[in-house]
Amino acid sequence: MNKIHVLPEPLIRLIAAGEVIERPASVVKELVENSLDAGGTTITVDLWGAGRTRIRVSDNGEGMTPQDARTALERHATSKLQNFEDLESIATFGFRGEALPSIAAISRLELSTRRADAKEGWALKLEAGKLLSEQSAGRPVGTTIDVQDLFFNTPARSKFLKRDSTERSHVLRTLQEIALANPSVRFEIAMDGKPMLTLAPAKELGERIADLWGISVTEELVSLQITQGPCTIRGYINATQAHHPTKAYQTLFVNDRPVLQRMLNHAVYEAYREWLPVGRHPVYCLFVELDPGFVDVNVHPTKREVRISDERATYDLLFTAIRALFQPRTSKSAEATTFSAPFAATPRNFEPSQQTMLLELQAPLATVPETSQASFSNLRYLGQFQKLYLLFEQGHELMLIDQHAAAERVLYERLLAQVSTRDVARQALLTPLLWDVSVDQAETVQSFLPELEKMGFVLEAFGPTTFALKEWPIVLPETKHAKRFLEEVLESFQNEQPTSQTDTQHRIAASAACRAAVMANDSLSPEEVARLVEDLSACERPMSCPHGRPTNIRFPMSEFDRRFRRK
Ligand code: ADP
Ligand code: MG
């Protein structure tokens, strides 16, 4: 007997449906994207039972003829793709003509629709993909798709669904992304018969973000727009100090499609690195626009992941754009951020008005120095204020350096420089420092011992829950707070797993630098001050400490003149 046979069509449909429709949020996504494709300007989404019992999406788009409505429910029926060339340049969301029949195959579906040129509408009823009835229907122009009892005939699939609250949050996340990508469209969202969120048409993205994320988050965002070759990146990101404890406010779109794009997400984190304390996250809503020929959307059935053919160049552009916003005109960092980007040279059409806006946001009074060389030269030391701030005169400016932040930056870079050459000079502690932890903590400590050792901290197990710190990197002058350092590293790794080796090293170095640096309340001799300033100016990123605080701020004389009303 032959072993291979062709699967029956209904089974094929179920398999295909499972690929596209994972959960209620997938249905919402497909239906709303169809509504947008149809030119809908008001889209209503009603959900019952977190979408398990019923999902209804209505639009005022162009509608369908009865014949088109019938065809739309067949597999691979689409109005959006005529030939193979279209695949390359397709601009609409869907194009595989699979969503509607897939949803229909695993639910009880009603579709009603009317075109502007039709006297009346048309309604179809299906169950498990089979047409039960169709008839004319009175309704306004547009389309309504009503999906009931999702997964009723695929019980295995419905078991994968999570709690209602989880499914609802997936739906809301999906709707939020779509709403951000379509600020001019009105959305009305209701759950179990109660209005939940209404988004009025917004004139621009910022307004929509404010409606969704609230004023307090939005106020601290800065707009970004940059174009290089075929790539444009636009949107909003947080000002350096306005990071957030969660990743809730992060959305990235590629050609208006919300995507998970690890590389680009990483570019944002990297660009913020020294402003981002451990456990904090950037806030952003960014749109990457690329010639469609550069983007392959067919790598994942739900199109959640896309492949960008020139990923590295896009990465560099995004990284450089954010850097340019936050380290404007710092010549050293400009060097560090210029990559061999195949698109073109360094960004050109970066709008100066946005830089100005940023400077105002970051420091209403102070200015950001022209270049790092200029920023620490020709300083005349005036004295120490509150045993914390070092005061300098520089031309027409008064500069304050936070002695602790500056020392941290210096030690952080020195240590990491040694780590990168795999040659960290160590010194033995006179008496090893014993450190007791709990049983579960001991597990975590074990996990970062090797990395600590690579970085010059030799910590050895000394009993099941005791460790002995025996050696310490020479570049760090102070071991007084070594225990505090170890506790901090432990806490950080317990709160959140490091995402990479760079992250691990960053956290260890930042914490060590912090504990070994001069503190507030240490008095410094003028010689020590001079050395600190010299060391700081030799840093690669002298403007902020490893946790993201500024190392220095400046006040122009004109500011004092204004306050004394001299002008
Ligand atoms: P795709 O969106 O990939 O074309 P779908 O299965 O999602 O495939 O939709 C099939 C077709 O049905 C679409 O190409 C479109 O012509 C039509 N259609 C679906 N939803 C709507 C809608 N809300 N308004 C108008 N036409 C629609
Ligand atoms: Mg579609």
Coordinates of C-alpha atoms and ligand atoms in Angstrom, one line a residue:
M1 CA 0.0 0.0 0.0
N2 CA 1.2 3.5 -0.7
K3 CA 2.2 5.4 2.3
I4 CA 2.0 8.9 0.9
H5 CA -1.3 10.6 0.2
V6 CA -2.5 14.1 -0.3
L7 CA -4.1 15.7 2.7
P8 CA -7.8 16.5 2.3
E9 CA -8.5 20.2 1.8
P10 CA -10.3 20.8 5.1
L11 CA -7.3 19.5 7.0
I12 CA -5.0 21.6 4.9
R13 CA -7.1 24.6 5.9
L14 CA -6.9 23.8 9.6
I15 CA -3.1 23.4 9.4
A16 CA -2.8 26.7 7.5
A17 CA -5.1 28.4 10.0
G18 CA -3.0 27.2 12.9
E19 CA 0.0 28.9 11.4
V20 CA -1.6 32.3 11.0
I21 CA -4.1 32.3 13.9
E22 CA -2.5 31.6 17.2
R23 CA -4.8 33.5 19.5
P24 CA -7.6 36.1 19.5
A25 CA -5.0 38.8 19.0
S26 CA -4.0 37.3 15.6
V27 CA -7.7 37.5 14.5
V28 CA -7.9 41.1 15.6
K29 CA -4.6 41.9 13.8
E30 CA -5.7 40.4 10.5
L31 CA -9.2 41.9 10.5
V32 CA -8.0 45.4 11.5
E33 CA -5.3 45.3 8.9
N34 CA -7.8 44.3 6.2
S35 CA -10.0 47.2 7.3
L36 CA -7.0 49.6 7.0
D37 CA -6.2 48.2 3.6
A38 CA -9.8 48.8 2.6
G39 CA -9.3 52.5 3.4
G40 CA -11.3 52.5 6.7
T41 CA -10.9 55.7 8.7
T42 CA -13.0 54.6 11.6
I43 CA -12.5 51.1 12.9
T44 CA -14.5 49.6 15.7
V45 CA -13.3 46.5 17.6
D46 CA -15.6 44.7 20.0
L47 CA -14.4 41.8 22.1
W48 CA -16.3 39.4 24.3
G49 CA -14.6 36.9 26.6
A50 CA -11.2 38.1 25.7
G51 CA -12.0 37.2 22.1
R52 CA -12.7 33.6 22.7
T53 CA -16.4 34.0 22.5
R54 CA -16.6 36.8 20.0
I55 CA -14.5 39.3 18.0
R56 CA -16.2 41.9 15.8
V57 CA -14.4 44.3 13.7
S58 CA -16.2 47.0 11.7
D59 CA -14.9 49.6 9.3
N60 CA -16.1 52.3 7.0
G61 CA -13.8 51.2 4.2
E62 CA -14.6 50.5 0.6
G63 CA -16.5 47.3 1.2
M64 CA -16.8 44.3 -1.2
T65 CA -19.2 43.2 -3.8
P66 CA -21.1 40.0 -2.9
Q67 CA -19.0 38.0 -5.4
D68 CA -15.7 39.4 -3.9
A69 CA -17.0 38.7 -0.4
R70 CA -17.5 35.0 -1.4
T71 CA -14.1 34.8 -3.1
A72 CA -12.4 36.5 -0.1
L73 CA -13.3 33.5 2.0
E74 CA -11.5 31.1 -0.3
R75 CA -7.9 30.2 0.2
H76 CA -5.4 32.3 -1.6
A77 CA -8.0 34.8 -2.7
T78 CA -6.6 38.3 -2.5
S79 CA -7.2 41.6 -4.3
K80 CA -3.7 42.7 -3.4
L81 CA -1.4 40.6 -5.5
Q82 CA -1.7 40.1 -9.2
N83 CA 1.6 38.7 -10.2
F84 CA 5.0 37.7 -8.9
E85 CA 6.5 41.2 -9.3
D86 CA 3.9 42.6 -6.9
L87 CA 5.4 40.5 -4.2
E88 CA 8.5 42.7 -4.2
S89 CA 6.7 45.9 -3.9
I90 CA 3.6 45.0 -2.0
A91 CA 2.7 47.9 0.3
T92 CA -0.4 46.6 2.0
F93 CA -0.3 44.4 5.1
G94 CA -1.6 41.1 4.0
F95 CA -1.0 39.7 0.6
R96 CA -1.3 36.0 1.0
G97 CA -5.0 35.9 0.9
E98 CA -5.1 33.5 3.7
A99 CA -6.3 35.3 6.8
L100 CA -10.0 35.3 6.1
P101 CA -10.4 31.7 5.1
S102 CA -8.1 30.7 8.0
I103 CA -10.2 32.5 10.5
A104 CA -13.4 31.2 8.9
A105 CA -12.0 27.6 9.1
I106 CA -11.8 27.7 12.9
S107 CA -14.8 29.7 13.9
R108 CA -18.4 30.7 13.2
L109 CA -18.0 33.7 11.0
E110 CA -20.4 36.3 9.7
L111 CA -19.3 38.8 7.1
S112 CA -21.4 41.7 6.0
T113 CA -20.3 44.4 3.6
R114 CA -21.5 47.1 1.3
R115 CA -19.8 49.1 -1.3
A116 CA -20.6 52.8 -1.9
D117 CA -22.1 52.0 -5.3
A118 CA -24.4 49.3 -4.0
K119 CA -27.9 49.9 -2.9
E120 CA -27.7 47.4 -0.1
G121 CA -25.2 45.2 1.6
W122 CA -24.6 41.5 1.5
A123 CA -24.1 39.1 4.4
L124 CA -22.6 35.6 4.5
K125 CA -22.6 33.1 7.3
L126 CA -20.0 30.4 7.6
E127 CA -19.2 27.6 10.1
A128 CA -15.8 25.9 10.1
G129 CA -15.2 27.4 6.7
K130 CA -18.5 26.1 5.1
L131 CA -20.9 28.6 3.7
L132 CA -24.2 28.2 5.6
S133 CA -26.2 31.1 4.1
E134 CA -26.0 34.4 2.3
Q135 CA -28.5 37.2 1.8
S136 CA -28.8 40.9 1.3
A137 CA -28.5 43.1 4.4
G138 CA -29.1 46.7 5.2
R139 CA -26.0 48.3 6.4
P140 CA -23.8 51.4 5.9
V141 CA -20.8 51.3 3.5
G142 CA -18.0 49.3 4.8
T143 CA -17.4 45.8 6.2
T144 CA -18.1 44.0 9.5
I145 CA -16.6 40.7 10.3
D146 CA -18.0 38.9 13.3
V147 CA -16.0 35.9 14.5
Q148 CA -17.6 33.7 17.2
D149 CA -16.4 30.7 19.0
L150 CA -12.8 30.8 17.8
F151 CA -11.1 27.4 17.8
F152 CA -14.4 25.6 18.5
N153 CA -13.4 22.8 16.2
T154 CA -9.7 22.8 17.1
P155 CA -9.9 22.2 20.9
A156 CA -6.2 21.4 21.0
R157 CA -5.4 24.9 19.9
S158 CA -7.8 26.5 22.3
K159 CA -6.0 24.8 25.2
F160 CA -2.9 26.8 24.3
L161 CA -4.7 30.0 25.1
K162 CA -3.7 31.7 28.3
R163 CA -5.7 33.4 31.0
D164 CA -8.3 36.0 29.8
S165 CA -6.2 38.8 31.1
T166 CA -3.2 37.6 29.1
E167 CA -5.2 37.2 25.9
R168 CA -6.7 40.7 26.4
S169 CA -3.3 42.2 26.8
H170 CA -2.1 40.6 23.6
V171 CA -5.1 42.1 21.8
L172 CA -4.4 45.5 23.3
R173 CA -0.7 45.3 22.5
T174 CA -1.7 44.5 18.9
L175 CA -4.2 47.3 18.7
Q176 CA -1.7 49.7 20.2
E177 CA 0.8 48.9 17.5
I178 CA -1.7 49.3 14.8
A179 CA -3.0 52.6 16.2
L180 CA 0.6 54.0 16.4
A181 CA 1.2 53.1 12.8
N182 CA -2.1 54.7 11.8
P183 CA -2.5 57.9 13.8
S184 CA -5.1 59.4 11.5
V185 CA -7.5 56.5 11.9
R186 CA -10.2 56.6 14.6
F187 CA -10.3 53.5 16.8
E188 CA -13.1 52.5 19.1
I189 CA -12.4 49.6 21.3
A190 CA -14.8 47.9 23.6
M191 CA -14.6 44.8 25.8
D192 CA -17.7 42.8 26.9
G193 CA -19.9 45.6 25.8
K194 CA -18.1 48.3 27.7
P195 CA -16.2 51.0 25.8
M196 CA -12.6 50.7 26.7
L197 CA -10.5 53.0 24.6
T198 CA -11.4 55.5 22.0
L199 CA -8.6 57.1 19.9
A200 CA -9.6 60.2 18.1
P201 CA -7.8 60.8 14.7
A202 CA -4.5 62.4 15.5
K203 CA -2.7 65.0 13.3
E204 CA 0.7 63.4 13.9
L205 CA 2.4 60.5 15.7
G206 CA 3.2 62.4 18.8
E207 CA -0.4 63.1 19.5
R208 CA -1.3 59.4 19.1
I209 CA 1.5 58.5 21.4
A210 CA 0.2 60.9 24.0
D211 CA -3.3 59.4 23.8
L212 CA -1.9 55.9 24.2
W213 CA 1.0 56.3 26.6
G214 CA -0.1 59.3 28.6
I215 CA 1.3 62.8 28.9
S216 CA 3.9 62.1 31.5
V217 CA 5.7 59.5 29.3
T218 CA 5.2 61.5 26.1
E219 CA 6.5 64.8 27.5
E220 CA 10.0 63.3 27.9
L221 CA 10.2 62.0 24.3
V222 CA 12.3 63.6 21.6
S223 CA 11.5 63.3 18.0
L224 CA 14.0 61.8 15.6
Q225 CA 14.1 61.8 11.8
I226 CA 16.9 60.7 9.7
T227 CA 17.3 59.5 6.1
Q228 CA 20.2 57.9 4.5
G229 CA 20.1 56.3 1.1
P230 CA 17.0 54.0 1.0
C231 CA 16.4 54.1 4.7
T232 CA 14.4 56.6 6.8
I233 CA 14.0 56.3 10.5
R234 CA 11.5 58.5 12.3
G235 CA 9.6 58.5 15.5
Y236 CA 10.1 59.3 19.1
I237 CA 12.6 58.2 21.8
N238 CA 13.1 59.2 25.4
A239 CA 15.4 62.0 26.4
T240 CA 18.5 60.4 28.1
Q241 CA 17.3 60.6 31.7
A242 CA 13.7 59.5 31.0
H243 CA 14.2 55.8 30.8
H244 CA 11.6 53.4 32.2
P245 CA 11.5 50.4 34.6
T246 CA 9.7 48.2 32.0
K247 CA 9.8 47.6 28.3
A248 CA 6.2 48.5 28.0
Y249 CA 6.8 51.6 25.9
Q250 CA 8.8 50.1 23.1
T251 CA 7.5 49.7 19.6
L252 CA 9.4 49.3 16.4
F253 CA 8.0 49.2 12.9
V254 CA 9.5 48.3 9.7
N255 CA 7.6 49.7 6.7
D256 CA 4.7 50.3 9.1
R257 CA 4.6 46.7 10.3
P258 CA 5.2 46.2 14.0
V259 CA 8.1 43.8 14.3
L260 CA 10.4 42.1 16.7
Q261 CA 13.7 43.0 15.4
R262 CA 16.4 42.0 17.8
M263 CA 19.2 43.7 16.0
L264 CA 17.5 47.1 15.8
N265 CA 16.3 46.8 19.3
H266 CA 19.8 46.2 20.3
A267 CA 21.0 49.2 18.4
V268 CA 18.7 51.4 20.6
Y269 CA 20.0 49.9 23.8
E270 CA 23.6 50.2 22.7
A271 CA 23.0 53.9 21.7
Y272 CA 21.7 54.5 25.2
R273 CA 24.3 52.3 27.0
E274 CA 26.0 54.8 29.2
W275 CA 22.8 56.6 30.1
L276 CA 20.9 53.5 30.9
P277 CA 21.2 52.3 34.5
V278 CA 20.9 48.6 35.0
G279 CA 17.3 47.4 34.9
R280 CA 16.0 50.5 33.1
H281 CA 14.8 50.6 29.5
P282 CA 14.5 53.1 26.7
V283 CA 11.1 54.3 25.6
Y284 CA 10.6 54.5 21.9
C285 CA 8.2 54.4 19.0
L286 CA 10.3 54.2 15.9
F287 CA 9.4 53.6 12.2
V288 CA 12.1 52.3 9.9
E289 CA 11.2 52.8 6.3
L290 CA 13.1 51.0 3.7
D291 CA 12.6 50.3 0.0
P292 CA 10.4 47.2 0.1
G293 CA 13.1 45.4 -1.9
F294 CA 15.3 45.5 1.2
V295 CA 12.7 43.8 3.4
D296 CA 11.6 40.2 3.4
V297 CA 8.4 39.9 5.3
N298 CA 7.9 36.2 4.5
V299 CA 10.3 34.8 7.0
H300 CA 7.6 34.2 9.6
P301 CA 4.0 33.1 9.1
T302 CA 2.6 35.9 11.3
K303 CA 5.0 38.4 9.7
R304 CA 6.1 39.3 13.2
E305 CA 9.7 39.1 12.2
V306 CA 11.2 40.5 9.0
R307 CA 14.5 40.2 7.4
I308 CA 16.3 43.3 6.4
S309 CA 18.8 42.7 3.7
D310 CA 21.1 45.4 4.8
E311 CA 20.6 45.0 8.5
R312 CA 24.0 46.3 9.6
A313 CA 23.6 49.6 7.8
T314 CA 20.2 50.1 9.3
Y315 CA 21.6 49.2 12.7
D316 CA 24.4 51.8 12.3
L317 CA 22.0 54.4 11.0
L318 CA 19.7 54.0 14.0
F319 CA 22.6 53.9 16.5
T320 CA 24.2 56.9 15.0
A321 CA 21.0 58.9 14.8
I322 CA 20.3 58.4 18.5
R323 CA 23.9 59.1 19.4
A324 CA 23.8 62.3 17.3
L325 CA 20.8 63.4 19.3
F326 CA 22.4 62.9 22.7
Q327 CA 26.0 63.5 22.2
P328 CA 25.7 66.3 19.7
R329 CA 29.0 67.5 18.4
T330 CA 31.2 65.5 20.8
S331 CA 34.0 64.8 18.4
K332 CA 35.3 61.7 20.1
S333 CA 32.0 60.0 20.2
A334 CA 31.4 60.9 16.6
E335 CA 34.5 58.9 15.8
A336 CA 33.2 56.0 17.8
T337 CA 29.9 56.0 16.1
T338 CA 30.9 56.4 12.5
F339 CA 30.8 52.9 10.9
S340 CA 31.4 51.9 7.4
A341 CA 27.8 52.2 6.6
P342 CA 27.2 51.0 3.1
F343 CA 24.2 53.4 2.6
A344 CA 26.2 56.6 2.4
A345 CA 28.5 58.6 4.6
T346 CA 27.4 60.0 8.0
P347 CA 23.9 61.3 8.4
R348 CA 23.2 64.6 6.7
N349 CA 19.7 65.7 6.9
F350 CA 19.5 65.7 10.7
E351 CA 17.4 68.6 11.7
P352 CA 19.1 71.1 13.9
S353 CA 15.8 72.2 15.4
Q354 CA 15.6 68.8 17.0
Q355 CA 19.0 69.1 18.6
T356 CA 17.9 72.4 20.1
M357 CA 14.7 70.9 21.4
L358 CA 16.7 68.1 23.0
L359 CA 19.2 70.5 24.6
E360 CA 16.3 72.3 26.1
L361 CA 14.8 69.1 27.3
Q362 CA 17.9 67.8 28.9
A363 CA 19.2 70.9 30.6
P364 CA 17.1 74.0 30.5
L365 CA 19.9 76.2 31.7
A366 CA 23.1 74.5 30.8
T367 CA 24.6 73.9 27.4
V368 CA 26.4 71.0 25.9
P369 CA 30.0 71.5 25.1
E370 CA 31.2 71.8 21.5
T371 CA 33.7 69.1 21.5
S372 CA 35.2 66.9 24.2
Q373 CA 38.6 68.3 23.7
A374 CA 37.4 71.8 24.0
S375 CA 35.2 70.8 26.9
F376 CA 37.9 70.1 29.4
S377 CA 40.7 72.3 28.2
N378 CA 41.5 75.8 29.6
L379 CA 39.8 75.2 32.8
R380 CA 40.5 77.4 35.8
Y381 CA 39.7 75.6 39.0
L382 CA 37.7 77.7 41.4
G383 CA 37.1 75.3 44.2
Q384 CA 35.0 72.5 45.6
F385 CA 31.4 73.0 46.5
Q386 CA 29.8 70.9 49.2
K387 CA 32.7 68.4 48.9
L388 CA 31.0 67.1 45.7
Y389 CA 31.0 69.6 42.9
L390 CA 34.2 70.9 41.4
L391 CA 33.8 74.4 40.0
F392 CA 35.7 75.7 37.0
E393 CA 35.8 78.8 34.9
Q394 CA 36.1 78.2 31.2
G395 CA 35.9 81.2 28.9
H396 CA 32.4 82.6 29.4
E397 CA 31.1 79.5 31.1
L398 CA 31.0 78.1 34.6
M399 CA 31.4 74.4 34.6
L400 CA 30.6 72.0 37.4
I401 CA 32.0 68.5 37.5
D402 CA 30.4 65.9 39.8
Q403 CA 33.6 64.4 41.2
H404 CA 32.0 61.0 41.9
A405 CA 30.4 60.7 38.5
A406 CA 33.7 61.8 36.8
A407 CA 35.8 59.3 38.8
E408 CA 33.3 56.5 38.0
R409 CA 33.6 57.2 34.3
V410 CA 37.4 57.1 34.4
L411 CA 37.6 53.9 36.4
Y412 CA 34.9 52.2 34.4
E413 CA 36.6 52.8 31.1
R414 CA 40.0 51.9 32.5
L415 CA 38.8 48.6 33.8
L416 CA 36.9 47.7 30.6
A417 CA 40.0 48.7 28.5
Q418 CA 42.0 46.1 30.4
V419 CA 39.3 43.5 30.2
S420 CA 39.2 43.9 26.4
T421 CA 42.9 43.1 26.2
R422 CA 42.3 40.1 28.4
D423 CA 45.0 41.3 30.7
V424 CA 43.7 42.7 33.9
A425 CA 46.4 43.4 36.4
R426 CA 45.5 42.2 39.9
Q427 CA 46.6 42.7 43.4
A428 CA 46.0 40.4 46.3
L429 CA 44.0 41.7 49.2
L430 CA 46.0 41.7 52.5
T431 CA 43.3 39.6 54.1
P432 CA 40.8 37.9 51.9
L433 CA 37.3 39.4 52.3
L434 CA 34.8 36.8 53.5
W435 CA 31.3 37.2 52.1
D436 CA 28.3 35.2 53.3
V437 CA 25.2 34.7 51.1
S438 CA 22.1 32.6 51.2
V439 CA 21.8 29.2 49.4
D440 CA 19.9 30.5 46.4
Q441 CA 22.2 33.5 46.2
A442 CA 25.2 31.2 46.2
E443 CA 23.8 29.7 42.9
T444 CA 23.8 33.1 41.3
V445 CA 27.2 34.0 42.6
Q446 CA 28.6 30.8 41.1
S447 CA 27.2 31.7 37.8
F448 CA 29.2 35.0 37.6
L449 CA 32.4 33.8 39.2
P450 CA 34.2 33.2 35.9
E451 CA 33.2 36.5 34.5
L452 CA 34.4 38.3 37.7
E453 CA 37.7 36.5 37.5
K454 CA 38.2 37.6 33.8
M455 CA 37.7 41.1 35.0
G456 CA 40.3 40.8 37.8
F457 CA 38.1 40.0 40.8
V458 CA 39.2 36.6 42.2
L459 CA 36.4 35.3 44.3
E460 CA 36.6 31.7 45.5
A461 CA 34.0 29.4 47.2
F462 CA 34.9 29.1 50.9
G463 CA 32.2 26.8 52.1
P464 CA 28.7 26.2 50.6
T465 CA 27.4 29.7 51.1
T466 CA 30.6 31.7 51.8
F467 CA 33.0 33.2 49.3
A468 CA 36.4 34.7 49.7
L469 CA 37.5 37.7 47.6
K470 CA 41.2 37.3 47.2
E471 CA 42.3 39.6 44.4
W472 CA 41.2 42.9 43.0
P473 CA 42.0 44.8 39.8
I474 CA 44.9 47.2 40.3
V475 CA 43.2 50.0 38.3
L476 CA 40.6 50.3 41.1
P477 CA 42.2 52.3 43.9
E478 CA 39.8 51.4 46.7
T479 CA 38.7 48.1 48.2
K480 CA 36.9 49.6 51.2
H481 CA 33.5 49.0 49.6
A482 CA 34.3 45.7 48.0
K483 CA 31.5 43.9 49.8
R484 CA 28.9 46.5 48.8
F485 CA 30.1 46.0 45.2
L486 CA 29.6 42.2 45.4
E487 CA 26.2 42.7 46.9
E488 CA 25.2 45.1 44.2
V489 CA 26.3 42.8 41.4
L490 CA 24.5 39.9 43.0
E491 CA 21.3 41.9 43.3
S492 CA 21.5 43.1 39.7
F493 CA 21.9 39.5 38.4
Q494 CA 19.2 38.2 40.6
N495 CA 16.8 40.9 39.4
E496 CA 17.5 40.4 35.7
Q497 CA 19.6 37.9 33.8
P498 CA 22.3 39.6 31.8
T499 CA 21.4 39.7 28.1
S500 CA 24.9 39.3 26.8
Q501 CA 28.5 39.2 27.9
T502 CA 28.8 42.9 27.2
D503 CA 25.9 43.5 29.6
T504 CA 27.5 41.3 32.3
Q505 CA 30.8 43.2 32.0
H506 CA 29.1 46.5 31.9
R507 CA 27.2 45.8 35.1
I508 CA 30.3 44.5 36.9
A509 CA 32.4 47.4 35.8
A510 CA 29.8 50.1 36.5
S511 CA 29.3 48.8 40.0
A512 CA 33.0 48.3 40.7
A513 CA 33.8 51.8 39.4
C514 CA 31.0 53.3 41.5
R515 CA 32.3 51.6 44.7
A516 CA 36.0 52.4 44.0
A517 CA 35.6 56.0 42.9
V518 CA 36.0 59.0 45.1
M519 CA 32.7 59.7 46.9
A520 CA 30.8 62.8 47.7
N521 CA 32.3 64.2 50.9
D522 CA 35.9 63.3 49.9
S523 CA 38.0 66.4 49.8
L524 CA 40.3 66.6 46.9
S525 CA 43.6 68.4 46.6
P526 CA 44.0 70.7 43.5
E527 CA 46.5 68.1 42.2
E528 CA 44.0 65.4 42.5
V529 CA 41.4 67.6 40.8
A530 CA 43.8 68.3 37.9
R531 CA 44.4 64.6 37.5
L532 CA 40.7 63.7 37.6
V533 CA 39.9 66.3 34.9
E534 CA 42.8 65.1 32.7
D535 CA 41.7 61.5 33.1
L536 CA 38.1 62.4 32.3
S537 CA 39.0 64.3 29.2
A538 CA 40.9 61.2 28.0
C539 CA 37.8 59.1 28.3
E540 CA 36.0 57.8 25.2
R541 CA 32.6 59.0 26.6
P542 CA 33.4 61.6 29.2
M543 CA 30.0 63.3 29.3
S544 CA 28.2 60.8 31.5
C545 CA 28.9 58.3 34.2
P546 CA 28.3 54.6 33.6
H547 CA 24.9 54.8 35.1
G548 CA 23.9 57.6 32.7
R549 CA 24.2 60.6 34.9
P550 CA 26.0 63.6 33.5
T551 CA 29.6 64.1 34.7
N552 CA 29.5 67.8 34.1
I553 CA 27.1 70.7 33.4
R554 CA 27.8 74.2 32.2
F555 CA 26.2 77.6 32.7
P556 CA 26.9 80.3 30.2
M557 CA 27.7 83.7 31.7
S558 CA 24.7 85.1 29.8
E559 CA 22.5 83.0 32.1
F560 CA 23.9 84.8 35.1
D561 CA 23.6 88.1 33.3
R562 CA 20.0 87.4 32.7
R563 CA 19.3 86.4 36.2
F564 CA 21.0 89.5 37.6
R565 CA 19.1 91.4 35.1
R566 CA 22.1 92.9 33.5
K567 CA 20.6 92.5 30.1
Ligands
ADP1 P1 -5.2 39.5 2.1 O1 -5.5 40.6 3.1 O2 -3.9 38.9 2.2 O3 -5.6 39.8 0.7 P2 -7.3 38.2 3.5 O4 -7.8 36.8 3.6 O5 -7.0 39.0 4.7 O6 -6.1 38.3 2.5 O7 -8.4 39.0 2.7 C1 -8.8 38.6 1.4 C2 -9.4 39.7 0.6 O8 -10.7 40.1 1.1 C3 -8.6 41.0 0.6 O9 -7.6 41.0 -0.4 C4 -9.7 42.1 0.3 O10 -9.9 42.2 -1.1 C5 -10.9 41.5 0.9 N1 -11.2 42.1 2.2 C6 -10.9 41.5 3.4 N2 -11.3 42.3 4.4 C7 -11.8 43.4 3.9 C8 -12.4 44.6 4.4 N3 -12.5 44.8 5.7 N4 -12.9 45.5 3.5 C9 -12.8 45.3 2.2 N5 -12.2 44.2 1.6 C10 -11.8 43.2 2.5
MG2 MG -5.4 40.4 5.1

